[in-house]
mmCIF file of C-alpha atoms and ligand atoms in Angstrom:
data_model
loop_
_atom_site.group_PDB
_atom_site.id
_atom_site.type_symbol
_atom_site.label_atom_id
_atom_site.label_comp_id
_atom_site.label_asym_id
_atom_site.label_seq_id
_atom_site.Cartn_x
_atom_site.Cartn_y
_atom_site.Cartn_z
ATOM 1 C CA MET U 1 0.000 0.000 0.000
ATOM 2 C CA LYS U 2 1.333 3.408 -0.894
ATOM 3 C CA ARG U 3 1.878 5.699 2.042
ATOM 4 C CA ARG U 4 -0.582 8.313 0.777
ATOM 5 C CA ASN U 5 -3.264 5.623 0.440
ATOM 6 C CA PHE U 6 -2.495 4.377 3.919
ATOM 7 C CA LEU U 7 -3.052 7.889 5.230
ATOM 8 C CA GLY U 8 -6.381 7.867 3.466
ATOM 9 C CA ALA U 9 -6.257 11.132 1.533
ATOM 10 C CA ALA U 10 -4.402 13.179 -1.030
ATOM 11 C CA PRO U 11 -1.387 14.960 0.443
ATOM 12 C CA ALA U 12 -2.756 17.718 2.660
ATOM 13 C CA ALA U 13 -1.435 21.259 2.690
ATOM 14 C CA MET U 14 1.225 21.214 5.382
ATOM 15 C CA LEU U 15 1.665 23.742 8.128
ATOM 16 C CA ALA U 16 5.071 25.381 7.935
ATOM 17 C CA ALA U 17 7.478 24.852 10.822
ATOM 18 C CA GLY U 18 8.893 27.937 12.531
ATOM 19 C CA LYS U 19 12.361 28.645 13.960
ATOM 20 C CA ASP U 20 13.438 26.625 17.004
ATOM 21 C CA GLY U 21 11.856 28.129 20.124
ATOM 22 C CA ILE U 22 8.472 29.012 21.595
ATOM 23 C CA GLU U 23 6.020 31.609 20.298
ATOM 24 C CA THR U 24 2.868 32.743 22.079
ATOM 25 C CA GLU U 25 -0.026 34.592 20.457
ATOM 26 C CA ILE U 26 -3.390 35.740 21.786
ATOM 27 C CA VAL U 27 -5.977 34.927 19.103
ATOM 28 C CA ARG U 28 -9.430 36.534 19.152
ATOM 29 C CA VAL U 29 -11.993 33.982 17.955
ATOM 30 C CA LYS U 30 -15.253 35.508 16.722
ATOM 31 C CA LEU U 31 -18.563 33.813 17.465
ATOM 32 C CA ARG U 32 -21.132 33.186 14.726
ATOM 33 C CA HIS U 33 -23.910 34.060 17.187
ATOM 34 C CA THR U 34 -23.600 36.070 20.398
ATOM 35 C CA TRP U 35 -22.905 33.312 22.937
ATOM 36 C CA THR U 36 -24.906 33.518 26.154
ATOM 37 C CA THR U 37 -24.944 31.197 29.140
ATOM 38 C CA VAL U 38 -25.942 31.787 32.759
ATOM 39 C CA MET U 39 -22.383 33.064 33.298
ATOM 40 C CA SER U 40 -21.756 35.566 30.507
ATOM 41 C CA SER U 41 -22.595 36.884 27.069
ATOM 42 C CA SER U 42 -20.015 37.645 24.377
ATOM 43 C CA ASP U 43 -19.308 38.032 20.654
ATOM 44 C CA TYR U 44 -15.692 36.861 20.854
ATOM 45 C CA ARG U 45 -13.206 35.062 23.079
ATOM 46 C CA ASP U 46 -9.447 35.479 23.396
ATOM 47 C CA THR U 47 -7.482 32.218 23.553
ATOM 48 C CA LEU U 48 -3.751 31.653 23.919
ATOM 49 C CA HIS U 49 -1.917 29.850 21.123
ATOM 50 C CA VAL U 50 1.534 28.326 21.621
ATOM 51 C CA ARG U 51 3.895 27.195 18.849
ATOM 52 C CA LEU U 52 6.800 25.081 20.034
ATOM 53 C CA THR U 53 9.469 24.328 17.411
ATOM 54 C CA ARG U 54 12.339 21.853 17.760
ATOM 55 C CA ASP U 55 14.260 19.843 15.149
ATOM 56 C CA GLY U 56 12.207 21.360 12.331
ATOM 57 C CA ILE U 57 8.883 20.244 13.846
ATOM 58 C CA THR U 58 6.315 22.718 15.210
ATOM 59 C CA GLY U 59 3.808 21.550 17.808
ATOM 60 C CA ARG U 60 0.716 23.722 18.179
ATOM 61 C CA GLY U 61 -1.236 24.236 21.387
ATOM 62 C CA GLU U 62 -4.112 26.372 22.596
ATOM 63 C CA GLY U 63 -5.779 27.141 25.898
ATOM 64 C CA ALA U 64 -9.078 28.962 26.434
ATOM 65 C CA PRO U 65 -8.873 30.846 29.740
ATOM 66 C CA ILE U 66 -11.864 30.392 32.066
ATOM 67 C CA VAL U 67 -13.031 33.597 33.758
ATOM 68 C CA ARG U 68 -14.772 31.590 36.527
ATOM 69 C CA TYR U 69 -11.306 30.447 37.638
ATOM 70 C CA HIS U 70 -9.844 33.996 37.369
ATOM 71 C CA GLU U 71 -7.865 33.324 34.191
ATOM 72 C CA SER U 72 -7.283 35.558 31.160
ATOM 73 C CA ALA U 73 -5.412 35.097 27.877
ATOM 74 C CA GLU U 74 -2.766 37.483 29.215
ATOM 75 C CA SER U 75 -2.328 35.534 32.492
ATOM 76 C CA ALA U 76 -2.073 32.316 30.425
ATOM 77 C CA ARG U 77 0.605 33.948 28.264
ATOM 78 C CA LYS U 78 2.594 35.025 31.347
ATOM 79 C CA ALA U 79 2.405 31.452 32.675
ATOM 80 C CA VAL U 80 3.833 30.068 29.414
ATOM 81 C CA GLU U 81 6.545 32.747 29.314
ATOM 82 C CA SER U 82 7.570 31.761 32.876
ATOM 83 C CA VAL U 83 8.662 28.298 31.645
ATOM 84 C CA ARG U 84 10.084 29.391 28.277
ATOM 85 C CA GLY U 85 13.696 28.824 29.446
ATOM 86 C CA PHE U 86 12.912 25.392 30.881
ATOM 87 C CA LEU U 87 10.996 24.211 27.784
ATOM 88 C CA GLY U 88 13.679 25.598 25.459
ATOM 89 C CA THR U 89 16.234 23.057 26.701
ATOM 90 C CA ALA U 90 14.018 20.210 27.993
ATOM 91 C CA ASP U 91 14.190 16.802 26.288
ATOM 92 C CA LEU U 92 10.688 16.715 24.769
ATOM 93 C CA ARG U 93 10.924 12.960 24.129
ATOM 94 C CA ALA U 94 10.558 12.630 27.933
ATOM 95 C CA PHE U 95 7.274 14.548 27.627
ATOM 96 C CA SER U 96 5.607 13.038 30.699
ATOM 97 C CA LYS U 97 8.496 14.178 32.897
ATOM 98 C CA VAL U 98 8.666 17.571 31.157
ATOM 99 C CA LEU U 99 4.944 18.263 31.593
ATOM 100 C CA GLY U 100 5.110 17.099 35.222
ATOM 101 C CA GLU U 101 7.770 19.757 35.817
ATOM 102 C CA VAL U 102 5.664 22.404 33.992
ATOM 103 C CA PHE U 103 2.754 21.557 36.333
ATOM 104 C CA ARG U 104 5.060 21.957 39.362
ATOM 105 C CA ARG U 105 6.426 25.299 38.157
ATOM 106 C CA ILE U 106 3.087 26.956 37.226
ATOM 107 C CA ASP U 107 0.515 27.645 39.940
ATOM 108 C CA GLY U 108 -3.077 27.519 38.559
ATOM 109 C CA GLU U 109 -3.337 28.859 34.972
ATOM 110 C CA TRP U 110 -4.845 25.663 33.595
ATOM 111 C CA ALA U 111 -5.469 27.127 30.130
ATOM 112 C CA GLY U 112 -1.790 28.126 29.916
ATOM 113 C CA LYS U 113 -0.760 24.615 30.964
ATOM 114 C CA ALA U 114 -3.200 23.105 28.422
ATOM 115 C CA ALA U 115 -1.640 25.210 25.636
ATOM 116 C CA ILE U 116 1.818 23.861 26.560
ATOM 117 C CA ASP U 117 0.642 20.241 26.928
ATOM 118 C CA ILE U 118 -1.177 20.263 23.577
ATOM 119 C CA ALA U 119 1.832 21.819 21.773
ATOM 120 C CA VAL U 120 4.171 19.235 23.316
ATOM 121 C CA MET U 121 1.858 16.301 22.451
ATOM 122 C CA ASP U 122 1.403 17.588 18.877
ATOM 123 C CA TRP U 123 5.215 17.764 18.604
ATOM 124 C CA VAL U 124 5.629 14.247 20.046
ATOM 125 C CA GLY U 125 3.063 12.762 17.649
ATOM 126 C CA GLN U 126 4.768 14.413 14.670
ATOM 127 C CA LYS U 127 8.202 13.287 15.896
ATOM 128 C CA LEU U 128 6.946 9.685 16.172
ATOM 129 C CA GLY U 129 4.980 9.981 12.906
ATOM 130 C CA VAL U 130 1.640 8.877 14.431
ATOM 131 C CA PRO U 131 -1.707 10.590 14.985
ATOM 132 C CA LEU U 132 -2.237 11.257 18.685
ATOM 133 C CA TYR U 133 -5.127 8.774 18.946
ATOM 134 C CA ARG U 134 -2.780 6.011 17.734
ATOM 135 C CA TYR U 135 -0.187 6.971 20.333
ATOM 136 C CA PHE U 136 -2.917 6.243 22.946
ATOM 137 C CA GLY U 137 -3.806 2.959 21.214
ATOM 138 C CA LEU U 138 -7.310 4.053 20.218
ATOM 139 C CA ASP U 139 -9.514 3.264 17.226
ATOM 140 C CA ALA U 140 -10.741 6.385 15.391
ATOM 141 C CA ARG U 141 -13.938 4.520 14.448
ATOM 142 C CA ASP U 142 -14.929 4.548 18.142
ATOM 143 C CA ALA U 143 -15.147 8.371 18.196
ATOM 144 C CA PRO U 144 -18.639 9.368 19.353
ATOM 145 C CA VAL U 145 -21.217 11.778 18.011
ATOM 146 C CA THR U 146 -20.729 15.339 19.210
ATOM 147 C CA THR U 147 -23.580 17.471 20.421
ATOM 148 C CA PHE U 148 -24.034 20.934 18.931
ATOM 149 C CA SER U 149 -24.681 23.634 21.541
ATOM 150 C CA ILE U 150 -27.526 26.119 21.539
ATOM 151 C CA GLY U 151 -26.759 29.127 23.779
ATOM 152 C CA ILE U 152 -29.441 31.070 25.665
ATOM 153 C CA ASP U 153 -31.446 33.395 23.412
ATOM 154 C CA THR U 154 -34.945 34.585 22.523
ATOM 155 C CA PRO U 155 -37.402 31.885 21.372
ATOM 156 C CA GLU U 156 -37.197 33.218 17.803
ATOM 157 C CA ILE U 157 -33.369 33.047 17.637
ATOM 158 C CA THR U 158 -33.443 29.675 19.453
ATOM 159 C CA ARG U 159 -35.713 28.295 16.715
ATOM 160 C CA GLN U 160 -33.370 29.702 14.054
ATOM 161 C CA LYS U 161 -30.274 28.176 15.724
ATOM 162 C CA THR U 162 -32.066 24.818 16.058
ATOM 163 C CA ARG U 163 -32.849 24.862 12.318
ATOM 164 C CA GLU U 164 -29.200 25.756 11.558
ATOM 165 C CA ALA U 165 -28.145 22.697 13.617
ATOM 166 C CA ALA U 166 -30.104 20.312 11.351
ATOM 167 C CA ALA U 167 -26.932 18.283 10.587
ATOM 168 C CA TYR U 168 -26.364 17.358 14.249
ATOM 169 C CA PRO U 169 -28.327 14.403 15.639
ATOM 170 C CA VAL U 170 -28.088 15.473 19.319
ATOM 171 C CA LEU U 171 -28.296 19.036 20.655
ATOM 172 C CA LYS U 172 -27.018 20.474 23.932
ATOM 173 C CA VAL U 173 -29.184 23.317 25.162
ATOM 174 C CA LYS U 174 -28.056 25.904 27.706
ATOM 175 C CA VAL U 175 -30.591 26.635 30.450
ATOM 176 C CA GLY U 176 -30.498 27.867 34.066
ATOM 177 C CA LEU U 177 -32.878 30.866 33.949
ATOM 178 C CA GLU U 178 -36.613 31.604 34.312
ATOM 179 C CA THR U 179 -36.856 31.228 30.512
ATOM 180 C CA ASP U 180 -35.903 27.507 30.503
ATOM 181 C CA GLU U 181 -39.332 26.155 29.596
ATOM 182 C CA ALA U 182 -39.729 28.708 26.760
ATOM 183 C CA THR U 183 -36.249 27.775 25.454
ATOM 184 C CA ILE U 184 -36.996 24.034 25.380
ATOM 185 C CA GLU U 185 -40.441 24.625 23.846
ATOM 186 C CA ALA U 186 -38.772 26.721 21.113
ATOM 187 C CA VAL U 187 -36.309 23.891 20.360
ATOM 188 C CA ARG U 188 -39.089 21.280 20.483
ATOM 189 C CA SER U 189 -41.210 23.316 18.018
ATOM 190 C CA VAL U 190 -38.453 22.624 15.430
ATOM 191 C CA THR U 191 -37.097 19.140 16.284
ATOM 192 C CA LYS U 192 -37.751 15.854 18.126
ATOM 193 C CA LYS U 193 -34.003 15.085 18.474
ATOM 194 C CA PRO U 194 -32.572 13.886 21.802
ATOM 195 C CA LEU U 195 -31.556 16.871 23.908
ATOM 196 C CA ARG U 196 -28.877 17.239 26.564
ATOM 197 C CA VAL U 197 -29.191 20.204 28.873
ATOM 198 C CA ASP U 198 -26.576 22.280 30.707
ATOM 199 C CA ALA U 199 -27.730 24.530 33.558
ATOM 200 C CA ASN U 200 -24.209 25.911 34.265
ATOM 201 C CA GLU U 201 -24.977 26.069 38.056
ATOM 202 C CA GLY U 202 -28.060 28.200 37.324
ATOM 203 C CA TRP U 203 -30.628 26.597 39.646
ATOM 204 C CA LYS U 204 -30.126 27.773 43.199
ATOM 205 C CA SER U 205 -32.117 25.245 45.278
ATOM 206 C CA LYS U 206 -32.600 21.479 45.121
ATOM 207 C CA GLU U 207 -36.387 21.938 44.925
ATOM 208 C CA GLU U 208 -36.087 24.241 41.897
ATOM 209 C CA ALA U 209 -33.626 21.834 40.227
ATOM 210 C CA LEU U 210 -35.940 18.847 40.859
ATOM 211 C CA ARG U 211 -38.974 20.678 39.456
ATOM 212 C CA LYS U 212 -37.047 21.749 36.326
ATOM 213 C CA ILE U 213 -35.538 18.303 35.682
ATOM 214 C CA LYS U 214 -38.901 16.528 36.027
ATOM 215 C CA TRP U 215 -40.301 18.932 33.412
ATOM 216 C CA LEU U 216 -37.246 18.376 31.153
ATOM 217 C CA GLU U 217 -37.545 14.579 31.468
ATOM 218 C CA ALA U 218 -41.069 14.847 30.087
ATOM 219 C CA HIS U 219 -39.680 16.759 27.082
ATOM 220 C CA GLY U 220 -37.146 14.185 25.867
ATOM 221 C CA VAL U 221 -34.062 15.462 27.692
ATOM 222 C CA GLU U 222 -31.567 12.608 28.229
ATOM 223 C CA MET U 223 -28.982 14.168 30.590
ATOM 224 C CA ILE U 224 -28.475 17.198 32.809
ATOM 225 C CA GLU U 225 -25.155 18.946 33.376
ATOM 226 C CA GLN U 226 -24.248 20.928 36.521
ATOM 227 C CA PRO U 227 -27.801 21.691 37.713
ATOM 228 C CA MET U 228 -26.702 23.568 40.841
ATOM 229 C CA PRO U 229 -23.571 25.442 41.994
ATOM 230 C CA ALA U 230 -20.487 23.227 42.306
ATOM 231 C CA GLU U 231 -20.360 23.687 46.096
ATOM 232 C CA MET U 232 -23.933 22.316 46.549
ATOM 233 C CA PHE U 233 -22.629 18.762 46.834
ATOM 234 C CA GLU U 234 -25.139 17.327 49.357
ATOM 235 C CA GLU U 235 -28.074 18.916 47.506
ATOM 236 C CA THR U 236 -26.859 17.341 44.248
ATOM 237 C CA ARG U 237 -26.575 13.928 45.928
ATOM 238 C CA TRP U 238 -30.207 14.333 47.102
ATOM 239 C CA LEU U 239 -31.295 15.417 43.615
ATOM 240 C CA ARG U 240 -29.593 12.501 41.867
ATOM 241 C CA GLY U 241 -31.660 10.056 43.932
ATOM 242 C CA LYS U 242 -34.899 11.638 42.727
ATOM 243 C CA VAL U 243 -34.382 12.005 38.938
ATOM 244 C CA ASN U 244 -34.287 9.441 36.137
ATOM 245 C CA ILE U 245 -31.680 11.028 33.825
ATOM 246 C CA PRO U 246 -27.910 11.039 34.519
ATOM 247 C CA VAL U 247 -26.499 14.070 36.315
ATOM 248 C CA PHE U 248 -23.070 15.252 35.113
ATOM 249 C CA ALA U 249 -20.518 17.478 36.876
ATOM 250 C CA ASP U 250 -18.802 20.198 34.857
ATOM 251 C CA GLU U 251 -17.900 23.240 36.978
ATOM 252 C CA ALA U 252 -17.517 20.863 39.986
ATOM 253 C CA CYS U 253 -14.979 18.695 38.118
ATOM 254 C CA LYS U 254 -11.628 20.292 37.390
ATOM 255 C CA HIS U 255 -8.863 17.871 38.364
ATOM 256 C CA PRO U 256 -8.236 14.137 38.887
ATOM 257 C CA SER U 257 -8.462 14.480 42.692
ATOM 258 C CA ASP U 258 -12.036 15.899 42.434
ATOM 259 C CA ILE U 259 -13.474 12.746 40.889
ATOM 260 C CA PRO U 260 -13.673 10.183 43.751
ATOM 261 C CA LYS U 261 -15.900 12.472 45.860
ATOM 262 C CA LEU U 262 -18.015 13.478 42.832
ATOM 263 C CA ALA U 263 -18.829 9.797 42.235
ATOM 264 C CA GLN U 264 -21.099 10.003 45.319
ATOM 265 C CA ALA U 265 -23.294 12.772 43.875
ATOM 266 C CA TYR U 266 -22.997 12.619 40.080
ATOM 267 C CA ASP U 267 -23.352 9.897 37.434
ATOM 268 C CA GLY U 268 -20.734 11.390 35.121
ATOM 269 C CA VAL U 269 -18.107 14.064 34.576
ATOM 270 C CA ASN U 270 -17.475 16.561 31.787
ATOM 271 C CA ILE U 271 -13.702 16.712 31.230
ATOM 272 C CA LYS U 272 -12.189 19.686 29.368
ATOM 273 C CA LEU U 273 -8.543 20.185 28.431
ATOM 274 C CA ASP U 274 -8.748 23.892 29.324
ATOM 275 C CA LYS U 275 -9.983 23.082 32.862
ATOM 276 C CA CYS U 276 -7.526 20.313 33.725
ATOM 277 C CA GLY U 277 -4.376 21.393 31.855
ATOM 278 C CA GLY U 278 -4.241 19.296 28.698
ATOM 279 C CA VAL U 279 -4.274 15.876 27.062
ATOM 280 C CA LEU U 280 -2.250 13.869 29.612
ATOM 281 C CA GLU U 281 -4.274 15.131 32.593
ATOM 282 C CA ALA U 282 -7.560 14.533 30.739
ATOM 283 C CA TYR U 283 -6.441 10.962 29.967
ATOM 284 C CA ARG U 284 -5.780 10.379 33.688
ATOM 285 C CA MET U 285 -9.199 11.786 34.583
ATOM 286 C CA ILE U 286 -10.949 9.500 32.092
ATOM 287 C CA GLN U 287 -9.242 6.457 33.666
ATOM 288 C CA ILE U 288 -10.141 7.540 37.213
ATOM 289 C CA ALA U 289 -13.788 8.228 36.334
ATOM 290 C CA ARG U 290 -14.045 4.866 34.561
ATOM 291 C CA SER U 291 -12.536 3.032 37.547
ATOM 292 C CA LEU U 292 -15.341 4.513 39.689
ATOM 293 C CA GLY U 293 -18.043 3.393 37.240
ATOM 294 C CA MET U 294 -18.836 6.941 36.099
ATOM 295 C CA LYS U 295 -19.888 8.057 32.636
ATOM 296 C CA VAL U 296 -17.498 10.386 30.821
ATOM 297 C CA MET U 297 -18.070 13.315 28.501
ATOM 298 C CA LEU U 298 -15.347 15.316 26.772
ATOM 299 C CA GLY U 299 -16.241 18.992 26.501
ATOM 300 C CA CYS U 300 -14.547 22.189 25.393
ATOM 301 C CA MET U 301 -14.647 25.939 25.670
ATOM 302 C CA ILE U 302 -15.121 28.309 22.729
ATOM 303 C CA SER U 303 -11.821 27.870 20.882
ATOM 304 C CA SER U 304 -10.223 27.055 17.543
ATOM 305 C CA SER U 305 -9.675 23.593 16.077
ATOM 306 C CA VAL U 306 -6.380 23.220 18.005
ATOM 307 C CA THR U 307 -7.904 22.446 21.425
ATOM 308 C CA VAL U 308 -11.004 20.772 20.019
ATOM 309 C CA THR U 309 -8.912 18.425 17.842
ATOM 310 C CA ALA U 310 -6.616 17.586 20.775
ATOM 311 C CA ALA U 311 -9.662 16.587 22.849
ATOM 312 C CA ALA U 312 -11.150 14.675 19.919
ATOM 313 C CA HIS U 313 -8.079 12.399 19.797
ATOM 314 C CA LEU U 314 -9.154 11.048 23.240
ATOM 315 C CA SER U 315 -12.839 10.854 22.309
ATOM 316 C CA PRO U 316 -12.829 7.118 21.391
ATOM 317 C CA LEU U 317 -12.532 6.575 25.175
ATOM 318 C CA VAL U 318 -15.708 8.428 26.224
ATOM 319 C CA ASP U 319 -19.491 8.020 26.185
ATOM 320 C CA MET U 320 -20.404 11.496 25.017
ATOM 321 C CA ALA U 321 -18.695 14.412 23.330
ATOM 322 C CA ASP U 322 -19.546 18.082 23.352
ATOM 323 C CA LEU U 323 -16.705 19.142 21.065
ATOM 324 C CA ASP U 324 -18.220 21.966 19.087
ATOM 325 C CA GLY U 325 -16.239 25.040 20.255
ATOM 326 C CA ASN U 326 -14.631 25.353 16.806
ATOM 327 C CA LEU U 327 -17.991 25.002 15.038
ATOM 328 C CA LEU U 328 -19.365 28.017 16.892
ATOM 329 C CA ILE U 329 -16.679 30.404 15.578
ATOM 330 C CA ALA U 330 -16.299 32.187 12.224
ATOM 331 C CA ASN U 331 -12.499 32.600 11.960
ATOM 332 C CA ASP U 332 -10.919 29.231 12.792
ATOM 333 C CA PRO U 333 -7.268 29.408 11.596
ATOM 334 C CA TYR U 334 -6.977 25.599 11.365
ATOM 335 C CA ARG U 335 -8.798 22.516 10.160
ATOM 336 C CA GLY U 336 -8.448 19.370 12.269
ATOM 337 C CA VAL U 337 -11.262 17.161 13.549
ATOM 338 C CA THR U 338 -14.350 17.351 11.358
ATOM 339 C CA VAL U 339 -17.937 16.218 11.862
ATOM 340 C CA ARG U 340 -19.940 13.963 9.550
ATOM 341 C CA GLU U 341 -23.613 13.381 10.408
ATOM 342 C CA GLY U 342 -22.711 14.384 13.947
ATOM 343 C CA LYS U 343 -19.868 11.861 14.313
ATOM 344 C CA LEU U 344 -16.355 13.123 15.042
ATOM 345 C CA ILE U 345 -13.911 12.268 12.211
ATOM 346 C CA LEU U 346 -10.330 12.274 13.509
ATOM 347 C CA PRO U 347 -7.582 13.541 11.187
ATOM 348 C CA ASP U 348 -4.969 10.951 10.192
ATOM 349 C CA GLY U 349 -1.928 13.235 10.002
ATOM 350 C CA PRO U 350 0.806 12.884 12.646
ATOM 351 C CA GLY U 351 0.317 14.616 16.010
ATOM 352 C CA LEU U 352 -2.921 16.580 16.056
ATOM 353 C CA GLY U 353 -3.111 16.353 12.243
ATOM 354 C CA LEU U 354 -3.843 20.079 11.826
ATOM 355 C CA ARG U 355 -3.926 21.781 8.434
ATOM 356 C CA PRO U 356 -4.462 25.423 7.465
ATOM 357 C CA ALA U 357 -8.150 26.360 7.304
HETATM 358 MG MG1 LIG S 401 -21.026 22.745 31.025
#
């Protein structure tokens, strides 16, 4: 078999390698629709991109800072700059050791750490000549369907967004306000598809959450994410015993050490590279959640195809994916993971397999 046939496609446009060293760049990604959740409303997001070049190979990374955890693109950039000297001379083939040292040297700044981890893992995959999913021993055909997210909006815009999402077999709808029932009714006036719902900590008492979930269950909703604030652990445990759909932790689940306690109050966890600090940490979290019998979702923030593709390479390991951050933006600089009839299609190039958009 010829190599190009083995790779499954005509030779792709390659991304040029830079000079040896590390470059950081804050990239403003522009949203197709104003993006509103319980937490915020915005037309753009700033994410930090990292390009790490060694031996003629450039690894690309990205981290989307999370305001809830007091991060910004600038604070992520400072975190990366603080380890520039260390990374410039580290032996990247010992990437597990190198990233362990990066985690010790940087306090917090998980998006900054994710940008470094993703750049290093993209470099490693290219150096070894394998797509990242193959490095982890996964089968790309096991990649799940991704949901497409519908942010909070007026019923009219919600109907329009639902029609625009016709290609996606499962939708994830943002709720957590007094308008929840109107939002779901607007979606249901357009489609009968399965719905997953994310309250982003919006319901403030267990009674309110129970009432809302019972209503949602009657409207074909198949899971609920972070119904109440992360700190309302006992209330969530109570709630889980009274509802029929799985309850997932998102804002409550940041790091591997969070998961054993969460197993007592939630059925599953939403793991994001930007929250935990990258591919290696997300892989550990998936294993821990699995060992506790929990369901696993891979999620993302609003970002380009760099972070979303990195997460997608682990997606054959999980039950559900919400990897649509790149689909919600209008100026993605790269093309990586794609979606066909809702299913994630992993690129076959080495490392992340990114190409120019
Ligand atoms: Mg969420």
